[in-house]
Amino acid sequence: MAYTNPETIALHAGWRADPTTGSVAVPIHQTTSFQFQDTGHAQRLFALQELGNIYTRIMNPTVDVLEQRIAAMEGGVAALGLGSGQAATAFCVLNLCQAGDNIVSSTDLYGGTWNLFANTLKQMGVEVRYVDPENPENFVAATDDRTRAWYAETLPNPKLHVFPIAEVAALGRKIGVPLIMDNTAAPVMCKPLALGAAVVMYSTTKYIGGHGTSIGGIVVDGGNFDWEAHGDRFPTLNQPDPSYHGAVWTQAVKGLGPVAYIIRMRTCLLRDLGAPMAPMNAFLFLQGLETLPLRMERHNANALKVAAYLAEHPAVERVIHPSLMKGEWKRRADAALKGGYGGLIGFELKAGAEAGRKFIEALKMFYHVANIGDARSLAIHPATTTHSQLSVEEQKATGVTPGYVRLSIGIEHIDDIIADLDQALAAAS
Ligand code: PLP
């Protein structure tokens, strides 16, 4: 049965009891390799004439259930689990780019993604052109014949300016450029593929895992972008691949549906670069996913109350949360997010950066960690941590100011969250 509601998909898509043991929970297939039936079977699997398990670097049945489930939740055609969100971002870009190519990215990015784009991809000969997402036309202006994709985050911290997904995706489709969205901070609330994005990725480390136990990432292929219609722009998908006897991916996998992008990522990048999701971690992400829609409701409700509380607090200079945005940014938040504005909140103290440090050190229940999206409430000072390797100019472009404190609001009772914030604000002022 095909379900459409996220609450049901999260529990049922891609799995219905193990056919041999009857196990209801998805088994953890903690194995490197899968026994072939005979030499012909082995040959057919390697030649992609038949799909099946070979080796856990490339596929694994536990990871497969998570891939099917998240693809179903996103409305995509297929997904690929990876060892981290960083690997997922890198693979999204490297699946389309070769040395000499470029992508255009929003400036509003997680610090780790900024580093990957500004340094490691650059060293590999892939240029990332940063544009301000305030005006969607900036993406078009920065695009040329070697531009392979546009990249952005749905709800990027610290600015928390919701990205204009529908507007930018539509502009890209006019000129044959796919939009890749990092939806890590807005699962369930936002469906980037339905808004026109071609690919969506997650750091599953965050809300999907939800309990701060495992690092992972996933890429979902929307199956909604015509890679063949713009053949010259996508040589990795439309030119013969010497690593697969000259296969042209858009032709070779036609019989399987519009999955050329994700199949190439698995059969080439995952095979050659590694970075698979571990089966045990996939199991833990499946546990997290089961309660994700329910948890997001509480994250959203608690964060809304915390934002309102901080906005009234005399020690607080400004609060950053989509619910408090004005004008165009509020309109964009309401257009892209459904059911809430997310669990992330930024704020600055009137007394400046030093007070921000004191505040974090005074917290008793909130954990002081680099993560977001845990069931527990978390806090950090981005300028000296997640964004510390960026230059001052780069920090400014991403929206990090010296006094900014980031909160990831958990699912504890709201009274306990406010009580901890209250005592820490008192200690800092
Ligand atoms: N994207 C976003 C929005 C993130 O917040 C993070 C991690 O903080 C990543 C990607 C990278 O994910 P991971 O830490 O799983 O590699």
GROMACS .gro file of C-alpha atoms and ligand atoms in nm:
model
  445
    1MET     CA    1   0.000   0.000   0.000
    2ALA     CA    2   0.130   0.347  -0.088
    3TYR     CA    3   0.085   0.597   0.194
    4THR     CA    4   0.091   0.975   0.155
    5ASN     CA    5   0.093   1.098   0.516
    6PRO     CA    6   0.440   1.139   0.672
    7GLU     CA    7   0.328   0.994   1.008
    8THR     CA    8   0.233   0.667   0.836
    9ILE     CA    9   0.522   0.660   0.586
   10ALA     CA   10   0.770   0.699   0.874
   11LEU     CA   11   0.642   0.373   1.026
   12HIS     CA   12   0.553   0.161   0.723
   13ALA     CA   13   0.718   0.254   0.392
   14GLY     CA   14   0.974   0.012   0.248
   15TRP     CA   15   0.928  -0.274   0.496
   16ARG     CA   16   0.669  -0.525   0.611
   17ALA     CA   17   0.814  -0.795   0.842
   18ASP     CA   18   1.109  -1.014   0.746
   19PRO     CA   19   0.989  -1.287   0.506
   20THR     CA   20   1.199  -1.561   0.667
   21THR     CA   21   1.194  -1.478   1.041
   22GLY     CA   22   0.883  -1.261   1.071
   23SER     CA   23   1.087  -0.990   1.244
   24VAL     CA   24   0.882  -0.669   1.261
   25ALA     CA   25   1.177  -0.441   1.336
   26VAL     CA   26   1.414  -0.401   1.041
   27PRO     CA   27   1.709  -0.639   1.100
   28ILE     CA   28   2.060  -0.497   1.122
   29HIS     CA   29   2.247  -0.663   0.835
   30GLN     CA   30   2.591  -0.633   0.991
   31THR     CA   31   2.779  -0.795   0.704
   32THR     CA   32   3.036  -0.678   0.454
   33SER     CA   33   2.937  -0.919   0.176
   34PHE     CA   34   2.648  -1.113   0.027
   35GLN     CA   35   2.682  -1.472  -0.099
   36PHE     CA   36   2.621  -1.509  -0.474
   37GLN     CA   37   2.392  -1.790  -0.593
   38ASP     CA   38   2.641  -1.894  -0.864
   39THR     CA   39   2.897  -1.738  -1.099
   40GLY     CA   40   2.629  -1.628  -1.347
   41HIS     CA   41   2.441  -1.446  -1.069
   42ALA     CA   42   2.763  -1.274  -0.960
   43GLN     CA   43   2.837  -1.167  -1.318
   44ARG     CA   44   2.484  -1.029  -1.373
   45LEU     CA   45   2.499  -0.827  -1.050
   46PHE     CA   46   2.834  -0.670  -1.139
   47ALA     CA   47   2.711  -0.592  -1.492
   48LEU     CA   48   2.395  -0.427  -1.345
   49GLN     CA   49   2.183  -0.671  -1.550
   50GLU     CA   50   2.019  -0.769  -1.226
   51LEU     CA   51   1.987  -0.560  -0.908
   52GLY     CA   52   2.095  -0.719  -0.582
   53ASN     CA   53   2.332  -0.705  -0.289
   54ILE     CA   54   2.706  -0.736  -0.352
   55TYR     CA   55   2.905  -0.551  -0.086
   56THR     CA   56   2.805  -0.312   0.195
   57ARG     CA   57   3.024  -0.030   0.063
   58ILE     CA   58   2.771  -0.001  -0.223
   59MET     CA   59   2.442  -0.133  -0.080
   60ASN     CA   60   2.299  -0.295   0.232
   61PRO     CA   61   1.944  -0.420   0.308
   62THR     CA   62   1.912  -0.225   0.636
   63VAL     CA   63   2.026   0.097   0.468
   64ASP     CA   64   1.792   0.014   0.178
   65VAL     CA   65   1.482   0.032   0.401
   66LEU     CA   66   1.587   0.376   0.528
   67GLU     CA   67   1.651   0.487   0.169
   68GLN     CA   68   1.308   0.371   0.055
   69ARG     CA   69   1.135   0.525   0.354
   70ILE     CA   70   1.297   0.868   0.322
   71ALA     CA   71   1.247   0.868  -0.058
   72ALA     CA   72   0.877   0.803   0.008
   73MET     CA   73   0.855   1.079   0.270
   74GLU     CA   74   1.014   1.329   0.033
   75GLY     CA   75   0.812   1.226  -0.272
   76GLY     CA   76   1.131   1.123  -0.454
   77VAL     CA   77   1.206   0.817  -0.669
   78ALA     CA   78   1.509   0.675  -0.483
   79ALA     CA   79   1.768   0.766  -0.221
   80LEU     CA   80   2.126   0.691  -0.120
   81GLY     CA   81   2.240   0.666   0.242
   82LEU     CA   82   2.590   0.798   0.321
   83GLY     CA   83   2.829   0.811   0.614
   84SER     CA   84   2.762   1.176   0.698
   85GLY     CA   85   2.580   1.487   0.585
   86GLN     CA   86   2.914   1.621   0.460
   87ALA     CA   87   2.955   1.316   0.234
   88ALA     CA   88   2.598   1.368   0.109
   89THR     CA   89   2.669   1.731   0.011
   90ALA     CA   90   3.000   1.642  -0.153
   91PHE     CA   91   2.841   1.357  -0.351
   92CYS     CA   92   2.549   1.578  -0.465
   93VAL     CA   93   2.797   1.814  -0.629
   94LEU     CA   94   3.061   1.564  -0.747
   95ASN     CA   95   2.793   1.357  -0.921
   96LEU     CA   96   2.751   1.640  -1.172
   97CYS     CA   97   3.083   1.828  -1.168
   98GLN     CA   98   3.427   1.764  -1.313
   99ALA     CA   99   3.734   1.990  -1.286
  100GLY     CA  100   3.658   2.318  -1.464
  101ASP     CA  101   3.285   2.309  -1.381
  102ASN     CA  102   3.104   2.526  -1.128
  103ILE     CA  103   2.794   2.543  -0.912
  104VAL     CA  104   2.612   2.847  -0.778
  105SER     CA  105   2.536   2.838  -0.405
  106SER     CA  106   2.346   3.053  -0.160
  107THR     CA  107   2.577   3.231   0.086
  108ASP     CA  108   2.353   3.111   0.371
  109LEU     CA  109   2.523   2.784   0.455
  110TYR     CA  110   2.633   2.561   0.741
  111GLY     CA  111   3.003   2.638   0.811
  112GLY     CA  112   3.116   2.286   0.717
  113THR     CA  113   2.948   2.313   0.378
  114TRP     CA  114   3.110   2.653   0.326
  115ASN     CA  115   3.452   2.502   0.396
  116LEU     CA  116   3.391   2.209   0.160
  117PHE     CA  117   3.283   2.446  -0.116
  118ALA     CA  118   3.541   2.721  -0.063
  119ASN     CA  119   3.845   2.498  -0.012
  120THR     CA  120   3.821   2.126  -0.084
  121LEU     CA  121   3.604   2.152  -0.398
  122LYS     CA  122   3.819   2.443  -0.516
  123GLN     CA  123   4.131   2.229  -0.479
  124MET     CA  124   3.957   1.969  -0.696
  125GLY     CA  125   3.896   2.228  -0.969
  126VAL     CA  126   3.526   2.282  -0.897
  127GLU     CA  127   3.435   2.646  -0.845
  128VAL     CA  128   3.152   2.750  -0.613
  129ARG     CA  129   3.002   3.091  -0.688
  130TYR     CA  130   2.822   3.239  -0.388
  131VAL     CA  131   2.515   3.456  -0.433
  132ASP     CA  132   2.281   3.636  -0.195
  133PRO     CA  133   1.945   3.450  -0.198
  134GLU     CA  134   1.755   3.768  -0.122
  135ASN     CA  135   1.710   3.807  -0.500
  136PRO     CA  136   1.645   3.474  -0.680
  137GLU     CA  137   1.769   3.628  -1.008
  138ASN     CA  138   2.122   3.635  -0.858
  139PHE     CA  139   2.141   3.261  -0.932
  140VAL     CA  140   2.072   3.318  -1.302
  141ALA     CA  141   2.324   3.603  -1.324
  142ALA     CA  142   2.605   3.383  -1.183
  143THR     CA  143   2.530   3.090  -1.417
  144ASP     CA  144   2.723   3.002  -1.733
  145ASP     CA  145   2.762   2.699  -1.961
  146ARG     CA  146   2.978   2.519  -1.704
  147THR     CA  147   2.726   2.561  -1.419
  148ARG     CA  148   2.600   2.217  -1.323
  149ALA     CA  149   2.369   2.290  -1.028
  150TRP     CA  150   2.240   2.544  -0.777
  151TYR     CA  151   2.268   2.469  -0.404
  152ALA     CA  152   2.095   2.606  -0.093
  153GLU     CA  153   1.965   2.524   0.257
  154THR     CA  154   1.593   2.545   0.333
  155LEU     CA  155   1.630   2.692   0.682
  156PRO     CA  156   1.993   2.802   0.713
  157ASN     CA  157   2.127   2.896   1.050
  158PRO     CA  158   2.230   3.148   1.173
  159LYS     CA  159   2.020   3.379   0.951
  160LEU     CA  160   1.714   3.148   0.948
  161HIS     CA  161   1.602   3.321   0.628
  162VAL     CA  162   1.389   3.056   0.456
  163PHE     CA  163   1.520   3.001   0.104
  164PRO     CA  164   1.285   3.091  -0.186
  165ILE     CA  165   1.281   2.731  -0.315
  166ALA     CA  166   0.989   2.756  -0.558
  167GLU     CA  167   1.110   3.081  -0.717
  168VAL     CA  168   1.472   2.968  -0.762
  169ALA     CA  169   1.377   2.617  -0.878
  170ALA     CA  170   1.146   2.764  -1.143
  171LEU     CA  171   1.421   2.996  -1.272
  172GLY     CA  172   1.662   2.701  -1.288
  173ARG     CA  173   1.419   2.481  -1.478
  174LYS     CA  174   1.383   2.751  -1.745
  175ILE     CA  175   1.755   2.725  -1.826
  176GLY     CA  176   1.808   2.361  -1.736
  177VAL     CA  177   1.985   2.394  -1.400
  178PRO     CA  178   1.875   2.165  -1.112
  179LEU     CA  179   1.829   2.297  -0.758
  180ILE     CA  180   1.983   2.084  -0.480
  181MET     CA  181   1.833   2.156  -0.135
  182ASP     CA  182   1.983   2.077   0.205
  183ASN     CA  183   1.663   2.024   0.408
  184THR     CA  184   1.839   1.915   0.729
  185ALA     CA  185   1.673   2.177   0.953
  186ALA     CA  186   1.320   2.143   0.813
  187PRO     CA  187   1.220   1.776   0.771
  188VAL     CA  188   0.845   1.705   0.748
  189MET     CA  189   0.776   2.082   0.750
  190CYS     CA  190   0.917   2.139   0.404
  191LYS     CA  191   0.902   1.925   0.089
  192PRO     CA  192   1.163   2.078  -0.146
  193LEU     CA  193   1.090   1.833  -0.430
  194ALA     CA  194   0.723   1.934  -0.436
  195LEU     CA  195   0.837   2.298  -0.461
  196GLY     CA  196   1.049   2.222  -0.769
  197ALA     CA  197   1.391   2.117  -0.635
  198ALA     CA  198   1.553   1.827  -0.824
  199VAL     CA  199   1.750   1.675  -0.535
  200VAL     CA  200   1.713   1.696  -0.158
  201MET     CA  201   1.975   1.596   0.098
  202TYR     CA  202   1.989   1.560   0.476
  203SER     CA  203   2.239   1.529   0.750
  204THR     CA  204   2.045   1.243   0.917
  205THR     CA  205   2.268   1.313   1.218
  206LYS     CA  206   2.017   1.584   1.316
  207TYR     CA  207   1.635   1.564   1.338
  208ILE     CA  208   1.598   1.232   1.150
  209GLY     CA  209   1.822   1.048   1.398
  210GLY     CA  210   1.682   1.277   1.663
  211HIS     CA  211   1.868   1.132   1.958
  212GLY     CA  212   2.226   1.239   1.893
  213THR     CA  213   2.358   0.884   1.851
  214SER     CA  214   2.486   0.853   1.491
  215ILE     CA  215   2.643   1.047   1.206
  216GLY     CA  216   2.486   0.996   0.863
  217GLY     CA  217   2.354   1.159   0.549
  218ILE     CA  218   2.112   1.083   0.268
  219VAL     CA  219   2.049   1.209  -0.085
  220VAL     CA  220   1.703   1.181  -0.246
  221ASP     CA  221   1.659   1.194  -0.622
  222GLY     CA  222   1.336   1.373  -0.714
  223GLY     CA  223   1.320   1.195  -1.051
  224ASN     CA  224   1.163   1.519  -1.173
  225PHE     CA  225   1.452   1.670  -1.371
  226ASP     CA  226   1.516   1.594  -1.738
  227TRP     CA  227   1.893   1.538  -1.746
  228GLU     CA  228   1.877   1.431  -2.112
  229ALA     CA  229   1.698   1.743  -2.234
  230HIS     CA  230   2.003   1.945  -2.126
  231GLY     CA  231   2.260   1.685  -2.228
  232ASP     CA  232   2.551   1.926  -2.277
  233ARG     CA  233   2.517   2.057  -1.923
  234PHE     CA  234   2.542   1.712  -1.765
  235PRO     CA  235   2.827   1.517  -1.924
  236THR     CA  236   2.859   1.279  -1.624
  237LEU     CA  237   2.506   1.153  -1.696
  238ASN     CA  238   2.499   1.183  -2.075
  239GLN     CA  239   2.846   1.085  -2.195
  240PRO     CA  240   2.989   0.732  -2.199
  241ASP     CA  241   3.131   0.630  -1.861
  242PRO     CA  242   3.466   0.452  -1.908
  243SER     CA  243   3.432   0.294  -1.562
  244TYR     CA  244   3.120   0.104  -1.681
  245HIS     CA  245   3.223  -0.004  -2.033
  246GLY     CA  246   3.102   0.322  -2.185
  247ALA     CA  247   2.753   0.317  -2.028
  248VAL     CA  248   2.556   0.641  -2.070
  249TRP     CA  249   2.368   0.664  -1.741
  250THR     CA  250   2.054   0.838  -1.870
  251GLN     CA  251   2.015   0.554  -2.126
  252ALA     CA  252   2.147   0.260  -1.926
  253VAL     CA  253   1.896   0.282  -1.640
  254LYS     CA  254   1.589   0.400  -1.835
  255GLY     CA  255   1.407   0.074  -1.764
  256LEU     CA  256   1.431   0.143  -1.389
  257GLY     CA  257   1.266   0.487  -1.406
  258PRO     CA  258   1.406   0.841  -1.382
  259VAL     CA  259   1.690   0.738  -1.150
  260ALA     CA  260   2.008   0.811  -1.353
  261TYR     CA  261   2.135   1.068  -1.100
  262ILE     CA  262   2.109   0.848  -0.791
  263ILE     CA  263   2.221   0.527  -0.965
  264ARG     CA  264   2.535   0.695  -1.093
  265MET     CA  265   2.604   0.829  -0.741
  266ARG     CA  266   2.584   0.476  -0.601
  267THR     CA  267   2.760   0.284  -0.877
  268CYS     CA  268   3.043   0.533  -0.936
  269LEU     CA  269   3.095   0.771  -0.642
  270LEU     CA  270   3.007   0.533  -0.359
  271ARG     CA  271   3.202   0.253  -0.527
  272ASP     CA  272   3.512   0.472  -0.581
  273LEU     CA  273   3.511   0.710  -0.283
  274GLY     CA  274   3.345   0.495  -0.016
  275ALA     CA  275   3.160   0.679   0.266
  276PRO     CA  276   2.866   0.436   0.300
  277MET     CA  277   2.614   0.460   0.583
  278ALA     CA  278   2.681   0.191   0.844
  279PRO     CA  279   2.397  -0.066   0.883
  280MET     CA  280   2.381  -0.009   1.260
  281ASN     CA  281   2.344   0.365   1.204
  282ALA     CA  282   2.071   0.306   0.943
  283PHE     CA  283   1.885   0.102   1.208
  284LEU     CA  284   1.915   0.390   1.457
  285PHE     CA  285   1.798   0.639   1.193
  286LEU     CA  286   1.497   0.414   1.126
  287GLN     CA  287   1.413   0.429   1.497
  288GLY     CA  288   1.444   0.808   1.488
  289LEU     CA  289   1.239   0.840   1.172
  290GLU     CA  290   0.945   0.654   1.329
  291THR     CA  291   0.878   0.944   1.567
  292LEU     CA  292   1.012   1.230   1.350
  293PRO     CA  293   0.671   1.381   1.254
  294LEU     CA  294   0.561   1.371   1.619
  295ARG     CA  295   0.888   1.518   1.748
  296MET     CA  296   0.882   1.800   1.491
  297GLU     CA  297   0.543   1.909   1.624
  298ARG     CA  298   0.693   1.950   1.972
  299HIS     CA  299   1.017   2.113   1.847
  300ASN     CA  300   0.804   2.363   1.655
  301ALA     CA  301   0.565   2.436   1.942
  302ASN     CA  302   0.843   2.476   2.201
  303ALA     CA  303   1.058   2.697   1.975
  304LEU     CA  304   0.764   2.926   1.904
  305LYS     CA  305   0.719   2.980   2.278
  306VAL     CA  306   1.093   3.031   2.339
  307ALA     CA  307   1.112   3.287   2.055
  308ALA     CA  308   0.823   3.481   2.208
  309TYR     CA  309   0.983   3.463   2.555
  310LEU     CA  310   1.323   3.585   2.432
  311ALA     CA  311   1.166   3.867   2.230
  312GLU     CA  312   1.021   4.007   2.555
  313HIS     CA  313   1.337   3.963   2.763
  314PRO     CA  314   1.510   4.291   2.860
  315ALA     CA  315   1.864   4.146   2.821
  316VAL     CA  316   1.801   4.036   2.462
  317GLU     CA  317   1.892   4.267   2.173
  318ARG     CA  318   1.728   4.071   1.889
  319VAL     CA  319   1.576   3.729   1.828
  320ILE     CA  320   1.612   3.540   1.500
  321HIS     CA  321   1.329   3.294   1.429
  322PRO     CA  322   1.112   3.264   1.114
  323SER     CA  323   0.798   3.336   1.321
  324LEU     CA  324   0.934   3.683   1.402
  325MET     CA  325   1.048   3.777   1.049
  326LYS     CA  326   0.885   4.063   0.867
  327GLY     CA  327   0.789   4.124   0.503
  328GLU     CA  328   0.939   3.907   0.231
  329TRP     CA  329   1.126   3.671   0.468
  330LYS     CA  330   0.805   3.599   0.659
  331ARG     CA  331   0.620   3.541   0.332
  332ARG     CA  332   0.893   3.298   0.221
  333ALA     CA  333   0.883   3.114   0.555
  334ASP     CA  334   0.506   3.074   0.530
  335ALA     CA  335   0.531   2.958   0.167
  336ALA     CA  336   0.791   2.686   0.231
  337LEU     CA  337   0.726   2.567   0.588
  338LYS     CA  338   0.408   2.392   0.692
  339GLY     CA  339   0.311   2.312   1.049
  340GLY     CA  340   0.572   2.528   1.221
  341TYR     CA  341   0.887   2.734   1.190
  342GLY     CA  342   1.146   2.482   1.310
  343GLY     CA  343   1.337   2.427   1.631
  344LEU     CA  344   1.629   2.663   1.571
  345ILE     CA  345   1.648   3.008   1.728
  346GLY     CA  346   1.924   3.267   1.725
  347PHE     CA  347   1.958   3.564   1.954
  348GLU     CA  348   2.200   3.837   2.056
  349LEU     CA  349   2.243   3.976   2.402
  350LYS     CA  350   2.250   4.352   2.454
  351ALA     CA  351   2.570   4.311   2.657
  352GLY     CA  352   2.754   4.158   2.357
  353ALA     CA  353   2.973   3.857   2.282
  354GLU     CA  354   3.120   3.816   2.632
  355ALA     CA  355   2.769   3.796   2.779
  356GLY     CA  356   2.690   3.532   2.515
  357ARG     CA  357   2.974   3.317   2.646
  358LYS     CA  358   2.862   3.367   3.007
  359PHE     CA  359   2.508   3.269   2.907
  360ILE     CA  360   2.623   2.942   2.750
  361GLU     CA  361   2.839   2.856   3.048
  362ALA     CA  362   2.549   2.921   3.288
  363LEU     CA  363   2.310   2.681   3.114
  364LYS     CA  364   2.227   2.376   3.325
  365MET     CA  365   1.984   2.165   3.120
  366PHE     CA  366   2.079   2.274   2.767
  367TYR     CA  367   2.382   2.086   2.634
  368HIS     CA  368   2.667   2.293   2.489
  369VAL     CA  369   2.737   2.100   2.168
  370ALA     CA  370   2.798   2.147   1.792
  371ASN     CA  371   2.492   1.943   1.697
  372ILE     CA  372   2.135   2.052   1.618
  373GLY     CA  373   1.810   1.858   1.601
  374ASP     CA  374   1.855   1.642   1.911
  375ALA     CA  375   1.549   1.563   2.126
  376ARG     CA  376   1.739   1.751   2.401
  377SER     CA  377   1.781   2.130   2.396
  378LEU     CA  378   2.124   2.246   2.274
  379ALA     CA  379   2.317   2.573   2.259
  380ILE     CA  380   2.636   2.703   2.096
  381HIS     CA  381   2.826   3.020   2.002
  382PRO     CA  382   2.883   2.977   1.623
  383ALA     CA  383   3.150   3.248   1.575
  384THR     CA  384   3.397   3.058   1.792
  385THR     CA  385   3.290   2.705   1.691
  386THR     CA  386   3.089   2.586   1.385
  387HIS     CA  387   3.189   2.893   1.180
  388SER     CA  388   3.531   2.961   1.339
  389GLN     CA  389   3.733   2.843   1.039
  390LEU     CA  390   3.569   3.103   0.816
  391SER     CA  391   3.725   3.449   0.769
  392VAL     CA  392   3.544   3.744   0.928
  393GLU     CA  393   3.405   3.836   0.581
  394GLU     CA  394   3.285   3.481   0.523
  395GLN     CA  395   3.124   3.475   0.867
  396LYS     CA  396   2.948   3.799   0.783
  397ALA     CA  397   2.818   3.656   0.455
  398THR     CA  398   2.669   3.355   0.635
  399GLY     CA  399   2.515   3.583   0.899
  400VAL     CA  400   2.737   3.493   1.196
  401THR     CA  401   2.802   3.791   1.424
  402PRO     CA  402   3.031   3.780   1.731
  403GLY     CA  403   2.742   3.797   1.980
  404TYR     CA  404   2.515   3.541   1.813
  405VAL     CA  405   2.398   3.245   2.024
  406ARG     CA  406   2.226   2.950   1.854
  407LEU     CA  407   1.966   2.740   2.029
  408SER     CA  408   1.827   2.409   1.907
  409ILE     CA  409   1.509   2.372   2.108
  410GLY     CA  410   1.433   2.019   2.223
  411ILE     CA  411   1.117   1.834   2.320
  412GLU     CA  412   1.142   1.874   2.698
  413HIS     CA  413   0.855   2.039   2.888
  414ILE     CA  414   0.845   2.406   2.786
  415ASP     CA  415   0.851   2.523   3.150
  416ASP     CA  416   1.186   2.352   3.209
  417ILE     CA  417   1.333   2.499   2.889
  418ILE     CA  418   1.227   2.852   2.983
  419ALA     CA  419   1.348   2.805   3.342
  420ASP     CA  420   1.699   2.713   3.224
  421LEU     CA  421   1.710   3.005   2.978
  422ASP     CA  422   1.582   3.240   3.246
  423GLN     CA  423   1.849   3.152   3.502
  424ALA     CA  424   2.129   3.161   3.240
  425LEU     CA  425   2.014   3.503   3.109
  426ALA     CA  426   2.013   3.632   3.466
  427ALA     CA  427   2.366   3.499   3.519
  428ALA     CA  428   2.489   3.662   3.195
  429SER     CA  429   2.344   4.010   3.253
  430PLP     N1  430   2.404   2.044   0.656
  430PLP     C1  431   2.361   2.108   0.765
  430PLP     C2  432   2.253   2.210   0.753
  430PLP     C3  433   2.418   2.081   0.890
  430PLP     O1  434   2.376   2.146   0.999
  430PLP     C4  435   2.523   1.985   0.897
  430PLP     C5  436   2.591   1.952   1.027
  430PLP     O2  437   2.597   2.028   1.118
  430PLP     C6  438   2.565   1.920   0.780
  430PLP     C7  439   2.502   1.951   0.662
  430PLP     C8  440   2.675   1.819   0.784
  430PLP     O3  441   2.627   1.700   0.840
  430PLP     P1  442   2.717   1.593   0.921
  430PLP     O4  443   2.760   1.659   1.048
  430PLP     O5  444   2.622   1.479   0.939
  430PLP     O6  445   2.832   1.559   0.833
   0.00000   0.00000   0.00000
